[in-house]
Short mmCIF file of C-alpha atoms in Angstrom, two decimals:
data_model
loop_
_atom_site.label_atom_id
_atom_site.label_comp_id
_atom_site.label_asym_id
_atom_site.label_seq_id
_atom_site.Cartn_x
_atom_site.Cartn_y
_atom_site.Cartn_z
CA MET D 127 -0.09 -0.01 -0.41
CA SER D 128 1.16 2.81 -1.02
CA VAL D 129 1.92 5.95 1.00
CA THR D 130 -0.63 8.12 -0.62
CA GLU D 131 -3.27 5.70 -0.47
CA MET D 132 -2.62 4.52 3.07
CA PHE D 133 -3.04 8.00 3.63
CA SER D 134 -6.85 9.05 2.46
CA TYR D 135 -7.71 5.38 3.73
CA ILE D 136 -7.12 6.86 7.63
CA GLN D 137 -8.58 10.18 5.82
CA GLY D 138 -11.84 8.70 4.68
CA PHE D 139 -11.67 7.48 8.13
CA LEU D 140 -11.40 10.25 10.16
CA SER D 141 -14.20 12.14 7.68
CA ALA D 142 -16.75 9.43 8.47
CA ASP D 143 -15.81 9.69 12.75
CA GLN D 144 -16.57 13.82 11.55
CA ASP D 145 -20.12 13.01 10.59
CA VAL D 146 -20.98 10.75 13.33
CA ARG D 147 -19.96 13.56 16.01
CA GLU D 148 -21.71 15.50 13.71
CA ASP D 149 -25.25 13.73 13.98
CA ILE D 150 -24.60 13.54 18.20
CA ARG D 151 -23.84 16.63 18.35
CA LYS D 152 -27.22 17.99 16.63
CA VAL D 153 -29.09 16.00 19.12
CA VAL D 154 -27.60 16.79 21.65
CA GLN D 155 -28.61 20.41 21.31
CA THR D 156 -31.84 18.84 21.76
CA LEU D 157 -31.04 17.43 25.16
CA GLU D 158 -30.05 19.89 27.09
CA GLN D 159 -32.33 22.15 25.42
CA ALA D 160 -35.13 19.56 27.06
CA ALA D 161 -32.75 19.80 29.98
CA ARG D 162 -33.55 23.63 30.07
CA GLU D 163 -36.91 23.76 30.13
CA ILE D 164 -37.43 21.07 33.00
CA LEU D 165 -35.19 23.35 35.56
CA THR D 166 -36.78 26.29 34.36
CA VAL D 167 -39.91 23.91 35.69
CA LEU D 168 -38.19 22.70 39.04
CA GLN D 169 -36.49 26.26 39.60
CA SER D 170 -39.65 27.99 40.81
CA VAL D 171 -39.70 25.69 43.93
CA HIS D 172 -37.47 28.17 44.32
CA GLN D 173 -40.51 31.14 45.20
CA PRO D 174 -42.27 31.26 47.80
CA SER D 175 -45.62 30.76 46.61
CA GLY D 176 -43.06 27.19 44.58
CA PHE D 177 -42.82 25.49 48.09
CA LYS D 178 -46.96 24.21 47.82
CA GLU D 179 -47.11 23.54 44.01
CA ILE D 180 -44.08 20.93 44.32
CA PRO D 181 -45.68 17.57 42.96
CA SER D 182 -47.08 19.57 40.33
CA LYS D 183 -44.42 21.36 39.21
CA CYS D 184 -42.61 17.10 38.98
CA THR D 185 -45.54 15.75 38.72
CA ARG D 186 -45.35 18.53 34.67
CA ALA D 187 -40.40 17.80 34.58
CA ARG D 188 -41.87 14.06 34.96
CA GLU D 189 -43.76 14.76 32.25
CA LEU D 190 -41.46 16.81 30.01
CA PHE D 191 -38.90 13.54 30.79
CA CYS D 192 -40.71 11.67 28.41
CA THR D 193 -39.12 13.79 25.12
CA VAL D 194 -36.08 13.13 26.85
CA ARG D 195 -36.47 9.43 26.53
CA THR D 196 -37.55 10.09 23.11
CA GLN D 197 -33.85 12.67 22.49
CA ILE D 198 -31.65 9.68 23.59
CA THR D 199 -33.37 7.02 21.85
CA ASP D 200 -32.55 8.22 18.63
CA LEU D 201 -29.07 9.17 20.35
CA LYS D 202 -28.85 5.45 20.77
CA THR D 203 -29.24 5.56 16.72
CA LYS D 204 -26.14 7.96 15.24
CA PHE D 205 -23.05 5.56 16.49
CA PRO D 206 -22.71 1.91 17.64
CA VAL D 207 -23.04 1.13 20.67
CA GLU D 208 -19.92 -0.67 21.62
CA GLN D 209 -18.23 2.61 21.42
CA TYR D 210 -19.95 4.64 23.64
CA TYR D 211 -17.17 5.90 25.51
CA ARG D 212 -15.68 7.16 22.22
CA PHE D 213 -18.40 9.34 21.78
CA HIS D 214 -18.64 10.28 25.83
CA GLU D 215 -17.80 13.71 26.24
CA HIS D 216 -20.28 15.37 23.78
CA TRP D 217 -23.06 13.85 25.98
CA ARG D 218 -20.98 13.81 29.21
CA PHE D 219 -22.18 16.90 30.06
CA VAL D 220 -26.26 16.78 29.70
CA LEU D 221 -26.34 13.62 31.07
CA GLN D 222 -24.85 14.56 34.42
CA ARG D 223 -27.74 17.54 34.28
CA LEU D 224 -30.23 15.19 33.45
CA ALA D 225 -29.16 13.13 36.07
CA PHE D 226 -29.48 15.88 38.36
CA LEU D 227 -32.56 16.84 37.85
CA ALA D 228 -33.90 13.08 37.88
CA ALA D 229 -32.07 13.36 40.94
CA PHE D 230 -33.74 16.70 42.62
CA VAL D 231 -37.63 14.67 41.02
CA VAL D 232 -37.15 12.23 43.39
CA TYR D 233 -36.13 14.25 45.90
CA LEU D 234 -38.36 17.01 46.12
CA GLU D 235 -40.96 13.62 45.82
CA SER D 236 -40.21 11.67 48.33
CA GLU D 237 -37.06 13.12 49.75
CA THR D 238 -34.79 10.33 49.20
CA LEU D 239 -31.64 8.98 47.41
CA VAL D 240 -32.19 8.54 43.42
CA THR D 241 -30.31 4.83 43.07
CA ARG D 242 -28.93 4.37 39.87
CA GLU D 243 -31.28 2.23 38.54
CA GLU D 244 -33.61 5.18 38.64
CA VAL D 245 -31.88 7.45 37.40
CA ALA D 246 -31.83 5.50 34.61
CA LYS D 247 -35.31 4.10 34.21
CA ILE D 248 -35.77 7.51 34.37
CA LEU D 249 -34.30 9.00 30.99
CA GLY D 250 -35.21 5.69 30.12
CA ILE D 251 -31.64 4.34 29.45
CA GLU D 252 -28.84 1.18 31.14
CA VAL D 253 -27.41 1.03 34.16
CA VAL D 254 -24.79 -1.81 32.81
CA ARG D 255 -21.93 -1.00 30.33
CA GLU D 256 -22.77 -4.45 28.69
CA LYS D 257 -26.29 -4.25 27.85
CA GLY D 258 -26.06 -0.87 25.70
CA PHE D 259 -26.12 3.07 26.24
CA HIS D 260 -25.69 3.42 29.73
CA LEU D 261 -25.93 6.43 32.93
CA ASP D 262 -21.68 6.30 33.33
CA VAL D 263 -21.41 6.18 37.74
CA GLU D 264 -18.95 8.93 37.77
CA ASP D 265 -21.93 11.06 35.60
CA TYR D 266 -24.47 9.79 38.00
CA LEU D 267 -22.59 10.96 40.55
CA ALA D 268 -21.36 14.48 39.79
CA GLY D 269 -25.18 13.75 39.25
CA VAL D 270 -26.16 14.20 43.42
CA LEU D 271 -23.70 16.55 43.65
CA ILE D 272 -24.98 19.27 41.66
CA MET D 273 -28.15 18.83 43.91
CA ALA D 274 -26.75 19.03 46.91
CA SER D 275 -25.65 22.72 46.17
CA GLU D 276 -28.93 23.16 44.45
CA LEU D 277 -31.04 21.71 47.81
CA SER D 278 -28.14 24.19 49.92
CA ARG D 279 -29.69 26.82 48.47
CA LEU D 280 -33.00 25.21 48.93
CA ALA D 281 -32.73 25.15 52.54
CA VAL D 282 -32.00 29.50 51.80
CA ASN D 283 -35.32 29.02 50.20
CA SER D 284 -37.31 27.59 52.27
CA VAL D 285 -36.49 29.22 55.35
CA THR D 286 -36.95 32.91 53.65
CA ALA D 287 -41.03 30.78 52.49
CA GLY D 288 -41.17 30.16 56.21
CA ASP D 289 -41.00 25.96 56.09
CA TYR D 290 -38.54 25.80 58.88
CA THR D 291 -38.39 22.24 59.20
CA ARG D 292 -37.38 21.44 55.77
CA PRO D 293 -33.97 22.70 56.26
CA LEU D 294 -33.73 19.92 59.03
CA ARG D 295 -34.76 17.04 56.80
CA ILE D 296 -32.01 18.98 54.26
CA SER D 297 -29.39 18.97 56.51
CA ASN D 298 -29.65 15.16 57.90
CA PHE D 299 -30.02 14.44 53.77
CA ILE D 300 -26.51 15.70 53.20
CA ASN D 301 -24.97 14.69 55.87
CA GLU D 302 -25.98 10.89 55.19
CA LEU D 303 -24.97 12.05 51.21
CA ASP D 304 -21.20 13.56 52.11
CA SER D 305 -20.99 10.74 54.95
CA GLY D 306 -21.53 8.30 50.56
CA PHE D 307 -19.05 10.27 48.67
CA ARG D 308 -16.42 9.92 51.69
CA LEU D 309 -16.09 6.10 51.42
CA LEU D 310 -15.21 7.11 47.54
CA ASN D 311 -10.86 6.81 46.94
CA LEU D 312 -11.73 9.57 44.24
CA LYS D 313 -9.26 10.52 41.95
CA ASN D 314 -7.65 13.67 40.68
CA ASP D 315 -10.61 14.44 37.80
CA PRO D 316 -13.29 16.44 37.62
CA LEU D 317 -15.64 14.68 39.67
CA ARG D 318 -12.99 14.72 42.26
CA LYS D 319 -13.06 18.86 42.87
CA ARG D 320 -17.18 18.47 42.26
CA TYR D 321 -16.47 16.50 45.71
CA ASP D 322 -15.08 19.18 47.00
CA GLY D 323 -17.03 22.22 46.01
CA LEU D 324 -20.07 19.59 48.65
CA LYS D 325 -18.24 20.46 52.56
CA TYR D 326 -19.37 24.39 51.35
CA ASP D 327 -22.83 23.37 50.69
CA VAL D 328 -22.92 20.74 54.02
CA LYS D 329 -21.80 23.94 55.37
CA LYS D 330 -24.00 26.07 54.67
CA ILE D 331 -27.08 24.61 55.13
CA GLU D 332 -25.41 23.55 58.98
CA GLU D 333 -25.73 27.46 58.59
CA VAL D 334 -28.98 27.45 58.55
CA VAL D 335 -30.04 24.81 61.07
CA TYR D 336 -28.28 26.54 63.27
CA ASP D 337 -30.23 30.09 62.57
CA LEU D 338 -32.91 28.30 63.25
CA SER D 339 -31.73 26.02 66.62
CA ILE D 340 -30.06 29.90 67.99
CA ARG D 341 -34.39 31.05 67.22
CA GLY D 342 -35.89 28.07 68.80
CA LEU D 343 -37.38 28.43 64.91
CA ALA D 344 -37.23 24.33 65.20
CA LYS D 345 -38.65 23.89 67.81
CA GLU D 346 -41.37 21.09 66.40
CA SER D 347 -38.71 18.61 65.49
CA GLU D 348 -36.92 18.76 68.72
CA SER D 349 -39.27 18.05 71.34
CA GLY D 350 -39.87 15.58 68.75
CA GLY D 351 -36.25 13.89 69.10
CA ASP D 352 -36.14 14.75 72.57
CA LYS D 353 -38.85 12.59 73.83
CA MET N 12 -37.10 9.22 60.72
CA ASN N 13 -38.65 12.11 62.51
CA LYS N 14 -36.66 11.20 64.94
CA ARG N 15 -33.13 11.23 63.50
CA GLU N 16 -34.03 13.89 62.34
CA GLY N 17 -34.37 15.18 66.12
CA GLU N 18 -31.42 13.57 67.40
CA ALA N 19 -29.42 14.65 64.39
CA CYS N 20 -30.44 18.10 65.19
CA GLN N 21 -29.08 18.52 68.70
CA ARG N 22 -26.12 16.56 68.27
CA LYS N 23 -25.24 19.46 65.89
CA ASN N 24 -24.30 22.18 67.97
CA ALA N 25 -21.89 20.16 69.96
CA ASP N 26 -19.61 17.80 67.24
CA SER N 27 -20.98 17.83 64.03
CA ALA N 28 -18.36 15.94 62.70
CA SER N 29 -19.12 13.01 65.15
CA ASP N 30 -22.56 13.86 63.70
CA ARG N 31 -21.81 12.74 59.97
CA ASP N 32 -20.05 9.57 61.44
CA ALA N 33 -22.68 8.26 63.54
CA ASN N 34 -24.83 9.60 60.74
CA ALA N 35 -23.39 6.45 58.29
CA ASN N 36 -24.71 3.60 60.07
CA PRO N 37 -24.03 1.07 57.87
CA SER N 38 -27.71 0.31 57.05
CA SER N 39 -28.72 3.81 55.41
CA PRO N 40 -29.24 2.04 52.36
CA VAL N 41 -27.24 5.37 50.82
CA ILE N 42 -24.31 4.07 52.69
CA ALA N 43 -25.26 0.53 51.00
CA ALA N 44 -24.98 2.18 47.58
CA PHE N 45 -21.87 4.68 48.12
CA LYS N 46 -20.06 1.08 49.35
CA VAL N 47 -21.04 -0.46 46.09
CA PHE N 48 -19.95 3.41 43.83
CA GLN N 49 -16.47 2.55 45.62
CA GLN N 50 -15.98 -0.75 44.61
CA GLU N 51 -17.35 -0.04 41.52
CA LEU N 52 -14.67 3.49 41.25
CA ASP N 53 -11.36 1.30 42.44
CA THR N 54 -12.00 -1.23 39.96
CA LYS N 55 -11.47 0.60 37.77
CA HIS N 56 -9.54 3.68 38.24
CA ASP N 57 -7.56 -0.14 39.80
CA LYS N 58 -7.39 -1.22 35.76
CA TYR N 59 -6.61 2.38 34.51
CA GLU N 60 -3.23 1.52 36.81
CA ARG N 61 -2.70 -0.83 35.60
CA LEU N 62 -2.96 -0.02 31.70
CA VAL N 63 0.16 2.24 32.41
CA LYS N 64 2.01 0.51 34.14
CA ILE N 65 2.39 -1.69 30.73
CA SER N 66 1.95 1.09 28.88
CA ARG N 67 4.66 3.06 29.86
CA ASP N 68 6.18 -0.32 29.87
CA VAL N 69 5.18 -0.49 25.80
CA THR N 70 7.22 2.90 26.01
CA ILE N 71 10.44 2.36 27.30
CA ASP N 72 11.03 -0.42 25.60
CA SER N 73 9.63 0.50 21.60
CA LYS N 74 11.92 3.84 22.62
CA ARG N 75 14.84 1.26 23.07
CA SER N 76 14.84 -0.57 19.83
CA ILE N 77 14.22 2.09 18.03
CA PHE N 78 17.84 3.32 19.16
CA LEU N 79 19.03 0.46 18.31
CA LEU N 80 17.62 0.20 14.97
CA HIS N 81 19.07 4.09 14.49
CA ARG N 82 22.64 2.30 15.00
CA VAL N 83 21.93 0.66 11.14
CA THR N 84 23.82 3.59 9.32
CA SER N 85 26.85 3.16 11.40
CA VAL N 86 27.24 -1.45 11.15
CA PRO N 87 28.01 -3.45 7.97
CA ASP N 88 26.58 -6.85 9.76
CA ALA N 89 22.40 -4.16 9.15
CA GLU N 90 20.61 -8.21 9.32
CA GLU N 91 22.12 -8.25 12.42
CA VAL N 92 20.44 -4.56 13.72
CA LEU N 93 17.45 -6.15 12.49
CA LYS N 94 16.95 -9.13 14.21
CA GLU N 95 17.71 -7.62 17.20
CA ALA N 96 15.17 -5.06 17.00
CA GLU N 97 12.27 -7.89 15.70
CA VAL N 98 13.38 -10.35 19.26
CA LYS N 99 12.32 -6.65 21.26
CA LEU N 100 9.64 -5.39 19.64
CA ASP N 101 8.77 -9.00 19.86
CA GLY N 102 8.75 -8.63 23.76
CA VAL N 103 7.02 -5.39 23.18
CA ARG N 104 3.76 -7.32 21.16
CA GLN N 105 3.11 -9.13 24.57
CA LYS N 106 3.36 -6.73 26.63
CA ILE N 107 1.02 -5.29 24.35
CA GLY N 108 -1.17 -8.73 24.95
CA GLN N 109 -1.26 -8.44 28.39
CA ILE N 110 -3.11 -4.60 27.43
CA ALA N 111 -6.09 -6.83 24.58
CA GLU N 112 -5.67 -9.26 28.09
CA GLU N 113 -6.77 -5.97 30.46
CA LEU N 114 -9.61 -4.56 27.91
CA ARG N 115 -11.02 -8.09 27.35
CA GLY N 116 -14.55 -7.43 27.50
CA GLU N 117 -14.91 -3.07 28.05
CA ASP N 118 -15.26 -0.56 25.75
CA ILE N 119 -12.07 0.79 24.67
CA TYR N 120 -12.09 3.71 23.97
CA GLN N 121 -12.70 3.77 27.85
CA PHE N 122 -9.16 3.19 29.25
CA HIS N 123 -7.86 4.36 25.68
CA ARG N 124 -6.49 7.80 27.89
CA ALA N 125 -4.50 5.00 29.52
CA PHE N 126 -2.41 3.39 27.41
CA THR N 127 -2.36 5.38 24.60
CA PRO N 128 1.20 6.91 24.50
CA GLY N 129 2.97 3.39 24.56
CA ILE N 130 0.61 2.48 20.82
CA GLN N 131 2.16 5.43 19.92
CA GLU N 132 5.69 4.53 20.44
CA TYR N 133 5.36 1.33 18.69
CA VAL N 134 3.84 1.64 15.75
CA GLU N 135 6.61 5.01 15.32
CA ALA N 136 8.94 1.24 16.30
CA VAL N 137 7.33 -0.95 14.18
CA SER N 138 6.90 1.67 11.51
CA PHE N 139 10.74 2.15 11.33
CA LEU N 140 11.60 -1.33 11.60
CA HIS N 141 9.60 -1.42 8.60
CA TYR N 142 11.00 1.53 6.41
CA ILE N 143 14.57 0.01 7.72
CA ARG N 144 13.57 -2.83 5.88
CA HIS N 145 11.30 -2.65 3.24
CA ARG N 146 12.13 1.22 2.57
CA SER N 147 7.99 1.46 2.57
CA LEU N 148 5.50 2.59 5.06
CA ILE N 149 4.11 -0.23 6.84
CA SER N 150 0.14 -0.36 6.18
CA LEU N 151 -2.44 0.26 9.97
CA GLU N 152 -3.51 -3.73 9.02
CA GLU N 153 -0.01 -5.10 9.10
CA ILE N 154 0.25 -3.20 11.94
CA ASN N 155 -2.85 -4.68 12.94
CA ALA N 156 -2.02 -7.74 12.47
CA LYS N 157 0.26 -8.90 13.67
CA LEU N 158 -1.67 -8.12 17.03
CA VAL N 159 -3.16 -10.95 17.26
CA PHE N 160 -2.23 -13.37 20.46
CA MET N 161 -3.77 -16.40 20.68
CA LYS N 162 -3.71 -17.21 24.69
CA GLU N 163 -4.37 -20.76 26.40
CA GLU N 164 -7.46 -21.30 28.50
CA LYS N 165 -5.53 -23.00 32.31
CA GLY N 166 -7.98 -25.63 31.59
CA GLY N 167 -7.65 -28.36 35.35
CA ALA N 168 -4.52 -28.58 37.29
CA GLU N 169 -1.68 -30.50 34.30
CA THR N 170 -4.85 -31.24 31.80
CA GLN N 171 -3.73 -30.34 28.08
CA PRO N 172 -5.53 -26.57 27.54
CA LEU N 173 -8.91 -26.64 26.86
CA GLY N 174 -7.87 -24.25 23.58
CA ALA N 175 -6.95 -21.46 22.28
CA GLN N 176 -8.55 -18.89 22.53
CA VAL N 177 -7.69 -16.11 20.09
CA LEU N 178 -7.05 -12.53 21.52
CA THR N 179 -6.61 -8.85 18.97
CA PHE N 180 -6.07 -5.95 19.82
CA GLN N 181 -6.74 -2.67 17.47
CA VAL N 182 -5.30 0.33 17.13
CA THR N 183 -7.31 3.17 16.72
CA PRO N 184 -6.25 5.75 13.15
CA SER N 185 -5.35 7.56 15.06
CA ASP N 186 -2.95 6.18 17.39
CA TYR N 187 -1.40 4.86 13.53
CA LEU N 188 -1.68 8.88 12.73
CA LEU N 189 0.23 9.83 15.75
CA GLY N 190 2.92 7.09 15.88
CA VAL N 191 4.07 8.08 12.40
CA ALA N 192 4.00 11.81 12.67
CA ASP N 193 6.70 10.29 15.57
CA LEU N 194 8.46 8.74 12.61
CA THR N 195 8.80 11.55 10.24
CA GLY N 196 11.86 13.00 13.67
CA GLU N 197 13.07 9.65 13.21
CA LEU N 198 14.20 9.87 9.81
CA MET N 199 15.52 13.22 9.78
CA ARG N 200 18.03 11.89 12.56
CA MET N 201 17.96 8.27 10.59
CA CYS N 202 18.90 10.56 7.31
CA ILE N 203 21.28 12.80 9.13
CA SER N 204 24.13 10.50 10.79
CA SER N 205 23.80 8.85 7.93
CA VAL N 206 25.01 12.06 5.84
CA GLY N 207 27.36 11.91 8.78
CA ASN N 208 28.25 8.32 7.55
CA GLY N 209 28.84 8.78 3.79
CA ASP N 210 25.97 7.26 2.80
CA ILE N 211 24.89 9.30 0.07
CA ASP N 212 21.67 7.65 -1.67
CA THR N 213 19.64 7.08 2.01
CA PRO N 214 19.32 10.85 2.35
CA PHE N 215 17.59 11.51 -1.02
CA GLN N 216 15.18 8.23 -0.17
CA LEU N 217 14.66 9.41 2.58
CA SER N 218 13.33 13.03 1.90
CA GLN N 219 11.13 11.53 -0.67
CA PHE N 220 9.76 9.81 2.19
CA LEU N 221 9.17 11.97 4.10
CA ARG N 222 7.26 14.30 1.78
CA GLN N 223 5.29 12.14 0.90
CA ILE N 224 4.40 11.76 4.11
CA HIS N 225 3.91 15.66 4.04
CA ASP N 226 1.54 15.42 1.10
CA GLY N 227 -0.70 13.05 2.80
CA PHE N 228 -0.81 14.88 6.75
CA SER N 229 -0.82 17.93 4.61
CA TYR N 230 -4.27 16.03 2.58
CA ILE N 231 -5.79 15.15 6.08
CA GLY N 232 -5.22 18.71 7.57
CA ASN N 233 -7.31 19.67 10.11
CA THR N 234 -9.99 17.04 10.37
CA GLY N 235 -7.95 14.53 11.96
CA PRO N 236 -7.58 15.25 15.82
CA TYR N 237 -6.44 18.46 17.97
CA GLU N 238 -2.87 16.75 18.08
CA VAL N 239 -2.37 15.70 14.68
CA SER N 240 -1.52 19.42 13.61
CA LYS N 241 0.47 19.80 16.62
CA LYS N 242 2.41 17.68 15.18
CA LEU N 243 1.76 18.72 11.13
CA HIS N 244 4.76 21.41 12.55
CA THR N 245 7.71 19.42 13.75
CA LEU N 246 7.34 17.46 10.55
CA ARG N 247 7.98 20.55 8.79
CA GLN N 248 10.73 21.25 10.80
CA SER N 249 11.73 18.02 10.00
CA LEU N 250 11.57 17.67 6.44
CA GLY N 251 13.41 20.82 6.21
CA LYS N 252 15.79 19.73 7.21
CA VAL N 253 16.29 16.54 5.44
CA GLU N 254 15.72 18.65 2.21
CA ASP N 255 18.60 21.18 3.30
CA ALA N 256 20.82 18.32 3.74
CA CYS N 257 20.42 16.80 0.43
CA TYR N 258 20.90 19.94 -0.78
CA ALA N 259 24.16 20.45 1.00
CA LEU N 260 24.64 17.12 -0.91
CA ARG N 261 24.11 17.60 -4.37
CA VAL N 262 25.46 20.69 -4.33
CA ARG N 263 28.90 20.22 -2.61
CA GLY N 264 28.33 16.58 -4.01
CA SER N 265 32.02 17.48 -5.83
CA GLU N 266 32.65 18.80 -2.49
CA ILE N 267 32.85 16.45 0.31
CA PRO N 268 35.94 15.88 2.71
CA LYS N 269 38.26 13.34 0.76
CA HIS N 270 39.22 11.87 4.77
CA MET N 271 35.48 10.87 5.26
CA LEU N 272 34.08 9.72 2.45
CA ALA N 273 37.29 8.61 0.21
CA ASP N 274 35.39 5.21 -0.35
CA VAL N 275 31.95 5.50 -0.31
CA PHE N 276 31.86 8.62 -2.25
CA SER N 277 34.06 6.70 -5.68
CA SER N 278 31.43 3.51 -5.43
CA ARG N 279 27.91 5.69 -5.04
CA THR N 280 28.38 8.47 -7.82
CA THR N 281 26.62 5.60 -9.65
CA LEU N 282 24.02 5.43 -7.70
CA MET N 283 23.58 9.46 -7.42
CA ASP N 284 23.47 10.21 -10.98
CA SER N 285 20.52 7.21 -11.23
CA GLU N 286 19.22 8.90 -8.21
CA GLU N 287 18.94 13.36 -10.07
CA GLY N 288 16.00 11.13 -12.35
CA VAL N 289 13.74 10.60 -9.59
CA VAL N 290 14.22 13.87 -7.08
#
């Protein structure tokens, strides 16, 4: 094979690769759009009026996840499934956002940590790599960490809205999350960087709880604990 | 749930750190889930580290065989050096077999970053050897064809193997491309050293070959990965050096210091004349 032939073969491979990436980019753009819409719906829980409407907001968000599912089905057709990690960078960001949104919805509904299986189900994807388009564990964890900072915001705003018990529940939840993350041996990667921010969220929520208890505003639950 | 909240709240004022550890009771579903994640991440990181280690060994051994191959210009018996390099590269292939072993059932691109430097170096070494032997560019298929490994499945204690299993390792086109880009640097060094040794026709062959590769890279241009465009710059410098060397040889063809080239020069004059048509 001559040098020229070899290079035109490689060139053919490279342009095919670029076409695939172009296709993926287009679908990912629509996914980002959908993710922004869900975020907008969920952001309204920070409004004082939004606190009463949490269940309806969650229902609305769940409906919007339907479009996400069809878009991800579309994305799956754009590349061979065993080459997931070759193009991972393209949807990594949006998948983390979506994991965050799914986790946030589940938290608002049931005040529990979403499992990886649940996120995968909400997004219409798999958990293990062998079965197809899946949710990488690091992306799931990144999504959970984004939720932690969202919850620290929610704690502040729920006090403003006059809900004094919610910060205590959030504090409990975040503390549990923090001890969970401390079990992990993270490498010096983006996930680790994000995890380093978790302590500030923990701190912020603890300050809110402190402010409440020092003023006796957290009375109801304290008396519950005294029993 | 409610009771735990209350307790946590009381303790918070006393000592928040111990409170968090108290929360880490093993029965909690969150902690249980994170234990699973811990295992999964550790497995992945361990595999990555092992691959990095193998890749480093591949790099070192490939570099050594490249150094060995550079001696080809200065020793009388080139074949011996080539044989030795062949043996060395067989060793390197064994190591790449280990990589293939680690990657069995995995997505090769998930760990690609761990072993890409080693593979590029291997491509460089193997294509250098191929060039010295055949004066042509090794193709991607030829490289991949050599990276097929038979893995003996160990059956029982001392029974015969249950059957051989074929493992392949595929060099990706971009790794191949980057390896070939590195090759041009080696060719430039080879050109300069062969000038030093009084070899007159090798520089001209090399400059022609390098020009072909350069044209190939220009054809690919910026459609390739980002690193390619960086290497293109170095490639251009190498090509410039080789072309300058050829220029000097041609211009001063008759003035080459006799004490260096006396014998070689007289025996190569005819060859040089025939070269003129090509260059």
